[in-house]
Coordinates of C-alpha atoms and ligand atoms in Angstrom, one line a residue:
M1184 CA -12.6 19.8 -8.0
S1185 CA -16.1 18.3 -8.3
E1186 CA -18.2 17.1 -4.9
I1187 CA -18.2 13.7 -5.7
K1188 CA -20.6 12.0 -2.5
E1189 CA -18.8 8.8 -0.9
N1190 CA -21.2 5.8 -2.0
A1191 CA -20.6 7.5 -6.0
L1192 CA -17.1 7.9 -5.6
M1193 CA -16.3 4.5 -4.7
E1194 CA -18.8 3.3 -7.5
K1195 CA -16.9 5.7 -10.2
I1196 CA -13.5 4.1 -8.6
V1197 CA -13.9 0.2 -8.9
S1198 CA -15.5 0.7 -12.2
L1199 CA -12.4 2.9 -13.5
C1200 CA -10.0 0.0 -11.9
K1201 CA -11.9 -2.2 -14.3
R1202 CA -12.4 -0.7 -16.8
R1203 CA -8.7 0.7 -17.4
G1204 CA -7.6 -2.5 -15.7
F1205 CA -5.8 -1.5 -12.3
V1206 CA -7.8 -3.9 -9.9
F1207 CA -10.5 -6.5 -11.0
P1208 CA -12.4 -9.5 -8.8
S1209 CA -9.3 -12.5 -8.8
S1210 CA -11.0 -15.2 -10.7
E1211 CA -14.0 -13.5 -11.7
I1212 CA -15.2 -16.1 -14.6
Y1213 CA -16.3 -18.1 -12.3
G1214 CA -17.8 -15.3 -10.4
G1215 CA -15.7 -14.0 -8.6
F1216 CA -14.1 -15.0 -4.7
N1217 CA -15.2 -12.9 -2.1
G1218 CA -12.1 -10.8 -0.7
F1219 CA -9.1 -11.4 -3.5
W1220 CA -8.7 -9.3 -5.8
D1221 CA -5.7 -9.3 -9.3
Y1222 CA -3.3 -5.9 -10.7
G1223 CA -3.8 -5.5 -14.0
P1224 CA -1.9 -4.0 -16.3
Y1225 CA -1.7 -0.3 -15.5
G1226 CA -2.6 -1.4 -11.4
C1227 CA 0.2 -3.3 -11.4
R1228 CA 2.5 -1.1 -12.6
M1229 CA 1.3 1.6 -9.7
K1230 CA 1.5 -1.5 -7.5
R1231 CA 5.2 -1.6 -8.2
A1232 CA 5.7 2.0 -7.7
I1233 CA 4.6 2.8 -4.1
E1234 CA 6.0 -0.7 -2.8
N1235 CA 10.2 0.9 -5.1
L1236 CA 9.2 4.3 -3.1
W1237 CA 7.9 2.6 0.1
W1238 CA 11.6 0.4 -0.5
H1239 CA 14.2 3.0 -1.8
E1240 CA 12.6 5.6 1.5
M1241 CA 12.7 3.0 4.3
V1242 CA 16.1 0.7 3.2
E1243 CA 17.8 2.5 0.0
T1244 CA 18.1 5.2 1.8
R1245 CA 18.8 4.1 4.7
D1246 CA 22.3 2.5 6.3
N1247 CA 21.0 1.5 9.5
I1248 CA 18.0 -0.9 7.5
E1249 CA 18.1 -4.6 6.6
G1250 CA 15.6 -6.1 4.1
L1251 CA 14.7 -9.1 3.8
D1252 CA 12.8 -12.2 1.8
S1253 CA 11.3 -14.3 4.1
T1254 CA 9.3 -17.5 3.2
I1255 CA 4.8 -17.4 3.9
I1256 CA 4.3 -20.4 5.2
C1257 CA 6.5 -20.8 8.3
H1258 CA 7.1 -23.1 11.4
P1259 CA 3.7 -23.4 12.9
T1260 CA 5.3 -22.2 16.4
V1261 CA 5.9 -19.6 15.5
W1262 CA 2.2 -18.5 15.3
K1263 CA 1.5 -19.8 18.5
A1264 CA 4.5 -17.5 20.6
S1265 CA 3.1 -14.9 17.7
G1266 CA -0.1 -15.0 20.3
H1267 CA -2.1 -15.5 16.9
L1268 CA -3.3 -19.0 17.6
D1269 CA -4.9 -18.9 20.4
Q1270 CA -5.6 -14.5 20.3
F1271 CA -6.5 -13.2 16.4
S1272 CA -10.3 -14.0 16.1
D1273 CA -12.7 -12.0 15.9
L1274 CA -16.1 -12.8 18.2
M1275 CA -19.0 -13.6 15.3
T1276 CA -22.6 -15.0 15.7
D1277 CA -24.9 -16.0 13.2
C1278 CA -28.2 -15.5 12.0
K1279 CA -30.5 -18.5 12.0
D1280 CA -32.9 -17.4 10.0
C1281 CA -31.3 -15.7 7.4
K1282 CA -27.8 -17.5 7.6
S1283 CA -25.8 -14.2 7.4
R1284 CA -22.7 -14.1 9.9
H1285 CA -21.4 -10.8 12.0
R1286 CA -18.5 -9.5 14.4
V1287 CA -20.2 -8.7 17.5
D1288 CA -18.3 -6.2 17.7
Q1289 CA -19.4 -3.9 14.8
M1290 CA -22.8 -5.4 15.9
E1291 CA -25.1 -1.8 16.8
D1292 CA -26.8 -4.8 18.9
P1293 CA -25.4 -7.8 19.6
T1294 CA -29.2 -9.6 19.7
T1295 CA -30.6 -9.0 16.0
C1296 CA -29.8 -9.7 13.4
P1297 CA -28.5 -6.9 11.4
N1298 CA -30.0 -8.5 8.2
C1299 CA -33.0 -9.9 8.2
G1300 CA -34.0 -8.3 11.5
S1301 CA -34.4 -11.7 13.5
K1302 CA -33.6 -12.1 16.6
N1303 CA -33.1 -16.1 16.5
L1304 CA -29.0 -16.0 16.6
T1305 CA -26.6 -18.0 17.7
E1306 CA -24.6 -17.7 21.0
P1307 CA -21.4 -15.7 19.7
R1308 CA -18.2 -17.8 19.6
E1309 CA -14.5 -17.1 18.5
F1310 CA -13.3 -17.7 14.5
N1311 CA -9.3 -17.2 14.5
L1312 CA -8.5 -15.4 11.6
M1313 CA -5.4 -17.6 10.9
M1314 CA -5.3 -19.4 7.2
K1315 CA -4.7 -23.2 7.1
T1316 CA -3.3 -25.0 4.8
Y1317 CA -0.7 -28.4 5.8
V1318 CA 2.4 -29.4 4.7
G1319 CA 3.3 -32.5 3.4
P1320 CA 1.9 -35.5 2.3
V1321 CA -0.2 -36.1 5.1
F1322 CA -3.3 -34.1 6.0
D1323 CA -4.0 -33.6 9.5
N1324 CA -3.2 -31.5 12.3
E1325 CA 0.5 -32.6 13.1
H1326 CA 1.0 -31.5 9.7
T1327 CA -1.2 -28.3 9.7
A1328 CA 0.0 -24.8 8.9
Y1329 CA -0.4 -21.4 8.4
L1330 CA -0.7 -17.9 5.8
R1331 CA 1.4 -15.8 7.4
A1332 CA -1.1 -12.7 8.9
E1333 CA 1.6 -10.2 9.3
T1334 CA 5.0 -9.6 7.6
C1335 CA 6.9 -8.7 10.8
Q1336 CA 6.7 -11.8 12.4
P1337 CA 9.6 -13.4 10.4
I1338 CA 11.2 -10.8 10.9
F1339 CA 11.2 -11.2 14.6
V1340 CA 12.4 -14.8 14.5
D1341 CA 15.4 -13.4 11.8
F1342 CA 16.2 -11.0 14.0
Q1343 CA 19.7 -12.5 14.8
Q1344 CA 20.2 -14.4 12.0
V1345 CA 19.7 -10.4 10.0
R1346 CA 22.0 -8.4 12.5
N1347 CA 25.2 -10.6 12.2
S1348 CA 25.0 -11.1 8.8
A1349 CA 25.4 -7.6 7.9
R1350 CA 26.7 -6.9 11.4
Q1351 CA 24.8 -4.3 12.0
K1352 CA 24.6 -3.0 15.8
L1353 CA 21.3 -1.5 17.7
P1354 CA 19.4 0.5 17.5
F1355 CA 18.9 -0.6 13.7
G1356 CA 15.9 -2.3 12.3
I1357 CA 14.8 -4.5 8.9
A1358 CA 12.4 -3.9 6.9
Q1359 CA 9.8 -6.6 4.6
I1360 CA 6.8 -6.2 1.5
G1361 CA 5.0 -8.9 0.7
K1362 CA 1.7 -10.6 1.2
A1363 CA -0.3 -11.8 4.3
F1364 CA -3.2 -13.8 4.1
R1365 CA -6.1 -14.0 7.1
N1366 CA -9.5 -15.4 7.0
E1367 CA -11.7 -11.7 6.8
I1368 CA -15.1 -12.4 7.7
N1369 CA -16.6 -9.8 5.9
P1370 CA -14.5 -8.9 3.1
R1371 CA -15.6 -5.3 2.0
N1372 CA -15.0 -2.0 0.6
F1373 CA -13.4 -3.5 -2.1
T1374 CA -9.4 -3.6 -1.5
F1375 CA -9.2 -1.6 1.8
R1376 CA -10.4 -5.4 4.2
S1377 CA -8.9 -8.1 1.7
R1378 CA -8.3 -12.3 2.8
E1379 CA -4.9 -11.2 0.2
F1380 CA -2.6 -8.1 0.7
T1381 CA 0.1 -7.3 0.6
Q1382 CA 2.2 -5.2 3.6
M1383 CA 5.0 -2.9 3.6
E1384 CA 6.6 -3.3 8.0
M1385 CA 9.7 -2.2 8.8
E1386 CA 11.0 -3.3 12.8
F1387 CA 12.8 -1.5 14.6
F1388 CA 15.4 -2.7 16.9
C1389 CA 17.0 -0.7 19.2
D1390 CA 17.9 0.0 23.6
G1391 CA 14.4 0.1 25.8
E1392 CA 16.1 3.6 26.9
Q1393 CA 15.4 5.2 23.1
G1394 CA 12.2 3.5 22.7
M1395 CA 10.1 6.7 22.7
E1396 CA 12.6 8.8 21.3
W1397 CA 12.5 6.2 18.3
F1398 CA 9.1 6.7 18.4
E1399 CA 8.3 9.8 17.6
Y1400 CA 11.2 9.7 15.4
W1401 CA 9.5 7.2 13.2
K1402 CA 5.9 8.9 13.3
E1403 CA 7.7 12.0 11.6
Q1404 CA 9.0 10.1 9.6
R1405 CA 5.9 9.0 8.4
I1406 CA 3.9 11.5 8.2
N1407 CA 6.3 14.0 6.0
Y1408 CA 6.8 10.1 3.9
Y1409 CA 2.7 10.8 3.0
K1410 CA 3.1 14.7 3.5
N1411 CA 5.9 14.6 0.7
K1412 CA 5.8 12.1 -1.1
L1413 CA 2.2 10.7 -1.6
K1414 CA 0.9 14.5 -1.3
F1415 CA -1.8 13.9 1.4
T1416 CA -2.9 17.5 2.0
D1417 CA -4.2 17.2 5.5
D1418 CA -7.9 17.4 4.0
F1419 CA -7.4 13.7 3.7
F1420 CA -4.9 12.7 7.0
R1421 CA -5.2 12.2 10.2
I1422 CA -3.7 10.8 13.7
Y1423 CA -4.9 8.6 16.0
E1424 CA -3.9 8.1 19.6
H1425 CA -4.3 5.2 20.9
E1426 CA -5.5 5.0 24.3
K1427 CA -6.4 1.5 24.7
L1428 CA -3.0 0.1 24.1
A1429 CA -2.0 -4.1 23.7
H1430 CA -0.3 -5.3 27.2
Y1431 CA 3.3 -5.1 26.3
A1432 CA 2.7 -1.3 23.7
K1433 CA 4.2 1.8 24.6
A1434 CA 2.5 3.6 22.4
A1435 CA 0.8 3.6 19.1
I1436 CA -0.8 5.9 16.8
D1437 CA -3.1 5.0 13.3
I1438 CA -2.1 7.6 10.0
E1439 CA -6.2 7.5 9.0
V1440 CA -6.8 8.8 5.6
K1441 CA -10.2 9.6 3.6
F1442 CA -10.5 6.8 1.2
P1443 CA -13.3 6.7 -1.0
F1444 CA -15.9 5.3 1.7
G1445 CA -15.1 7.4 4.6
W1446 CA -12.2 7.9 7.1
G1447 CA -9.5 4.0 7.8
E1448 CA -6.2 3.0 8.4
L1449 CA -3.9 3.1 6.5
E1450 CA -0.8 2.2 8.4
G1451 CA 0.2 1.8 12.2
V1452 CA 2.6 3.0 13.7
H1453 CA 3.8 1.1 17.4
H1454 CA 6.2 0.2 20.1
R1455 CA 5.8 -2.9 21.4
G1456 CA 8.0 -2.5 24.1
T1457 CA 10.3 -6.5 24.3
W1458 CA 7.0 -8.4 23.2
D1459 CA 8.1 -9.9 20.0
I1460 CA 12.0 -11.0 20.5
S1461 CA 10.9 -12.3 24.4
Q1462 CA 8.0 -14.4 23.1
H1463 CA 10.2 -15.9 19.9
S1464 CA 13.2 -16.4 22.4
Q1465 CA 11.3 -18.4 25.0
F1466 CA 9.3 -20.2 22.5
S1467 CA 12.6 -21.0 20.3
G1468 CA 15.0 -21.4 23.0
T1469 CA 17.4 -19.3 21.9
D1470 CA 18.7 -16.0 23.9
L1471 CA 18.0 -13.6 21.2
Q1472 CA 19.3 -11.1 23.4
Y1473 CA 21.8 -8.3 21.3
I1474 CA 25.4 -8.7 23.3
D1475 CA 26.5 -4.8 23.9
H1476 CA 30.2 -5.5 24.1
D1477 CA 30.5 -2.0 25.1
N1478 CA 28.7 -1.9 28.5
K1479 CA 29.3 -5.5 28.6
R1480 CA 25.4 -6.2 29.6
K1481 CA 22.9 -7.5 27.2
V1482 CA 19.3 -6.2 26.1
M1483 CA 16.3 -7.4 25.3
P1484 CA 15.4 -5.9 22.7
T1485 CA 12.3 -2.7 22.1
V1486 CA 11.0 -2.7 18.6
I1487 CA 9.1 0.4 17.4
E1488 CA 7.4 -1.0 14.1
T1489 CA 5.8 0.8 11.1
S1490 CA 3.3 -1.3 9.4
V1491 CA 1.3 -0.2 6.3
G1492 CA -0.8 -2.2 3.7
L1493 CA 0.0 -1.8 -0.1
D1494 CA -3.6 -2.1 -1.0
R1495 CA -5.3 0.5 1.3
T1496 CA -2.3 2.6 0.6
M1497 CA -3.3 2.5 -3.9
L1498 CA -7.3 3.0 -2.5
A1499 CA -6.7 6.1 -0.3
L1500 CA -4.4 7.4 -3.4
L1501 CA -7.0 6.5 -5.8
G1502 CA -10.2 7.6 -3.9
K1503 CA -7.5 11.4 -3.1
A1504 CA -7.1 11.3 -6.6
Y1505 CA -10.4 11.2 -8.4
D1506 CA -12.5 14.1 -10.8
E1507 CA -14.9 14.3 -12.6
D1508 CA -13.5 17.8 -14.3
T1509 CA -16.2 20.2 -17.4
A1510 CA -14.7 23.2 -17.6
A1511 CA -11.6 21.4 -18.7
T1512 CA -13.7 20.0 -21.6
Q1513 CA -14.3 22.9 -22.9
K1514 CA -11.0 24.8 -23.1
E1515 CA -9.6 21.7 -24.9
G1516 CA -12.5 22.4 -27.4
M1517 CA -13.7 19.1 -26.5
E1518 CA -17.5 16.8 -27.1
E1519 CA -17.9 15.0 -24.2
D1520 CA -19.4 16.5 -20.7
V1521 CA -16.9 15.9 -17.9
R1522 CA -13.5 15.4 -18.4
I1523 CA -12.5 11.9 -15.5
V1524 CA -9.2 12.4 -14.4
L1525 CA -6.8 11.1 -12.2
H1526 CA -4.3 13.8 -10.0
L1527 CA -1.6 11.1 -9.0
P1528 CA 1.4 11.9 -7.5
P1529 CA 3.9 11.9 -10.5
L1530 CA 5.7 9.2 -8.3
V1531 CA 3.3 6.9 -8.1
A1532 CA 1.1 7.5 -11.5
P1533 CA 1.6 4.3 -13.8
I1534 CA 2.5 6.1 -16.8
Q1535 CA 4.1 9.1 -15.9
L1536 CA 5.2 10.9 -19.7
A1537 CA 2.8 9.6 -22.5
V1538 CA 4.8 10.2 -26.1
L1539 CA 1.8 10.8 -28.8
P1540 CA 2.9 11.9 -31.9
L1541 CA 0.6 14.3 -33.7
S1542 CA 0.3 11.7 -37.2
K1543 CA 1.5 8.3 -37.3
K1544 CA 3.9 9.8 -40.2
L1545 CA 6.2 11.0 -37.1
N1546 CA 6.1 7.6 -36.1
E1547 CA 9.2 6.9 -36.7
N1548 CA 10.4 10.0 -34.9
A1549 CA 7.9 9.2 -31.9
E1550 CA 9.1 6.0 -31.2
K1551 CA 12.8 6.7 -31.1
L1552 CA 11.8 8.7 -28.6
Y1553 CA 9.6 7.3 -27.0
K1554 CA 12.6 4.2 -26.6
D1555 CA 14.4 7.2 -25.1
M1556 CA 12.2 8.5 -22.4
N1557 CA 11.4 5.0 -21.2
R1558 CA 14.4 4.2 -20.4
Y1559 CA 14.5 6.9 -16.9
F1560 CA 10.0 7.0 -17.1
R1561 CA 8.0 5.2 -16.7
C1562 CA 6.3 5.8 -20.5
E1563 CA 3.8 4.9 -23.0
Y1564 CA 3.2 5.2 -26.6
D1565 CA 0.3 6.0 -27.7
V1566 CA -1.0 6.7 -31.5
T1567 CA -4.8 5.5 -31.8
G1568 CA -7.0 9.0 -32.4
S1569 CA -7.2 12.0 -32.0
I1570 CA -5.5 14.2 -29.7
G1571 CA -8.3 15.4 -27.2
K1572 CA -9.3 11.8 -27.4
R1573 CA -5.7 10.2 -26.2
Y1574 CA -5.5 13.1 -23.7
R1575 CA -8.7 11.3 -22.2
R1576 CA -7.0 8.4 -22.0
Q1577 CA -4.4 9.7 -20.3
D1578 CA -6.2 11.7 -17.9
E1579 CA -8.2 9.4 -16.6
I1580 CA -5.8 6.6 -15.4
G1581 CA -3.1 10.1 -14.4
T1582 CA -0.5 10.2 -16.7
P1583 CA 1.0 13.9 -15.3
L1584 CA 2.7 15.2 -18.7
C1585 CA 2.2 14.3 -22.0
L1586 CA 4.1 15.4 -25.3
T1587 CA 2.8 14.9 -28.4
F1588 CA 5.6 15.2 -31.3
D1589 CA 4.2 17.1 -34.5
F1590 CA 5.8 18.0 -38.0
E1591 CA 8.0 20.6 -36.0
S1592 CA 10.2 18.6 -33.2
A1593 CA 12.5 17.2 -36.4
A1594 CA 13.2 21.0 -37.2
D1595 CA 12.8 22.7 -34.8
N1596 CA 14.4 19.8 -31.6
A1597 CA 11.3 20.3 -29.3
V1598 CA 7.9 19.2 -28.5
T1599 CA 4.3 20.3 -27.1
V1600 CA 4.4 19.2 -23.2
R1601 CA 0.7 19.3 -21.4
D1602 CA -0.5 19.6 -17.6
R1603 CA -2.5 16.9 -17.5
D1604 CA -3.8 19.3 -14.5
T1605 CA -3.0 23.0 -15.6
M1606 CA -3.9 21.6 -19.5
Q1607 CA -1.3 24.1 -19.4
Q1608 CA 1.2 23.3 -22.9
E1609 CA 4.2 24.7 -23.3
R1610 CA 7.6 23.8 -25.8
V1611 CA 10.2 21.9 -24.2
S1612 CA 13.6 21.2 -26.0
I1613 CA 13.8 17.6 -26.4
D1614 CA 17.5 18.2 -25.1
N1615 CA 16.5 19.2 -22.0
L1616 CA 13.5 17.2 -22.3
R1617 CA 14.5 14.4 -19.8
N1618 CA 15.8 17.3 -17.3
Y1619 CA 12.2 18.3 -17.2
V1620 CA 10.4 14.7 -16.6
E1621 CA 12.4 14.4 -13.8
D1622 CA 11.6 18.0 -12.0
F1623 CA 8.2 18.0 -12.7
I1624 CA 8.1 14.5 -10.9
N1625 CA 10.7 15.2 -8.2
R1626 CA 8.9 19.1 -7.1
Ligands
GAP2418 N1 2.6 -6.3 12.4 C1 0.8 -5.0 12.7 C2 0.0 -5.3 11.3 O1 0.0 -6.4 11.6 P1 -2.2 -4.5 11.5 O2 -2.9 -3.5 11.7 O3 -2.9 -5.6 11.3 O4 -1.2 -4.7 12.0 C3 -0.8 -3.9 9.7 O5 -1.7 -4.4 9.8 C4 -1.2 -2.6 8.1 O6 -2.1 -3.9 6.8 C5 -3.3 -1.7 8.2 O7 -2.9 -0.1 8.6 C6 -3.1 -1.8 6.7 O8 -2.9 -1.0 5.9 C7 -2.7 -2.8 6.3 N2 -4.2 -4.0 6.5 C8 -4.4 -4.6 7.6 N3 -6.0 -6.1 7.5 C9 -6.2 -6.0 6.0 C10 -7.0 -6.3 4.8 N4 -8.0 -7.3 5.5 N5 -6.4 -6.3 3.7 C11 -6.1 -4.8 3.4 N6 -5.0 -4.4 4.3 C12 -4.7 -4.7 5.2

């Protein structure tokens, strides 16, 4: 691994993401739109892969977690009950000289503009982060609605509906993946702080007596997921325990990882007490308590939340994976002096297997093999350029395995498989290829 300085690393990743179509500014031909990002062909493949992995781990492999796909705009009172309309704000000050705007809690000296050094600042004011819209034909206060600022609120609102229809008893959870919107004052660090982003949240409902046990359980589950599935090693991963908690919370940790710009929060695991369900019971006038028929009592469910940003997961993975390898080029006899490579976990690499025929003459058989493998893995077929150039194109997007179909392949029913990280090549029988790739991806 080469040592790439944090600033340089971020620039390199932004540039690679644009060049290879992972992520680029939204509406770029109009000058871009601050805090909004589009995911291109490789980007959305990778994003979808992370999303599917999370869903598989959190929902599909568990009997006690149900899925939900709620609307982005919901009844405005939801955001009153959740506290977002009154409290989801940052204290901001404007510089009257250079017109820049700053979050007071992030200023080293709240009396001096960090942009131009002027002392001519406005009184700090609260700016709410909820994004507003109007529903219906009249644009007035009565018709104001909000884009959801987090995906979990509709989970709380639909708690009883989901529980009844899925015939779940406490303890059980509800998970949702979807867009969230925040009018962040200073979007920055590429996709890390965006105005539109995707969250993957799971709310686990239990009896308060077991709250701390479930909190510990989910903390461990999530740590294992990062270590075993996304391959975050200890030097990229740490836990921050909150000392100051929200008045209703009992415990909270952040899972922090090393992003291309430094350490930052990737996921929160929070014990939220009975706050969420109590609030929505009170504001909606619907009793959302759980009836424990066995013990003939009502329970206000306690919530344990796991909440992670999909865009941040992808940014952290790209930062961890990026490398420039000089020794590699000599090994493979290439002319250029550096090989750019993404050491992505094979489970979430945008392309898992590239099929590269050694010559266009081999197209027919090679393409057949590609189509077959593409049913099981994310594959790409590439016939253009020298084999070395094609390897480099795949290294740069993090493809863990490349296979070359050569003039022997039809006769010996085998292909050469090259490992992105070791660059070792191995002859693999086509009959065994699917198992070989599957084992490699899941190891
Ligand atoms: N329901 C709890 C909640 O929303 P949060 O810490 O505000 O908690 C959870 O957000 C996760 O969502 C964060 O850990 C982060 O990964 C992601 N996230 C939050 N704000 C974001 C933003 N502006 N841009 C990208 N991701 C964001």
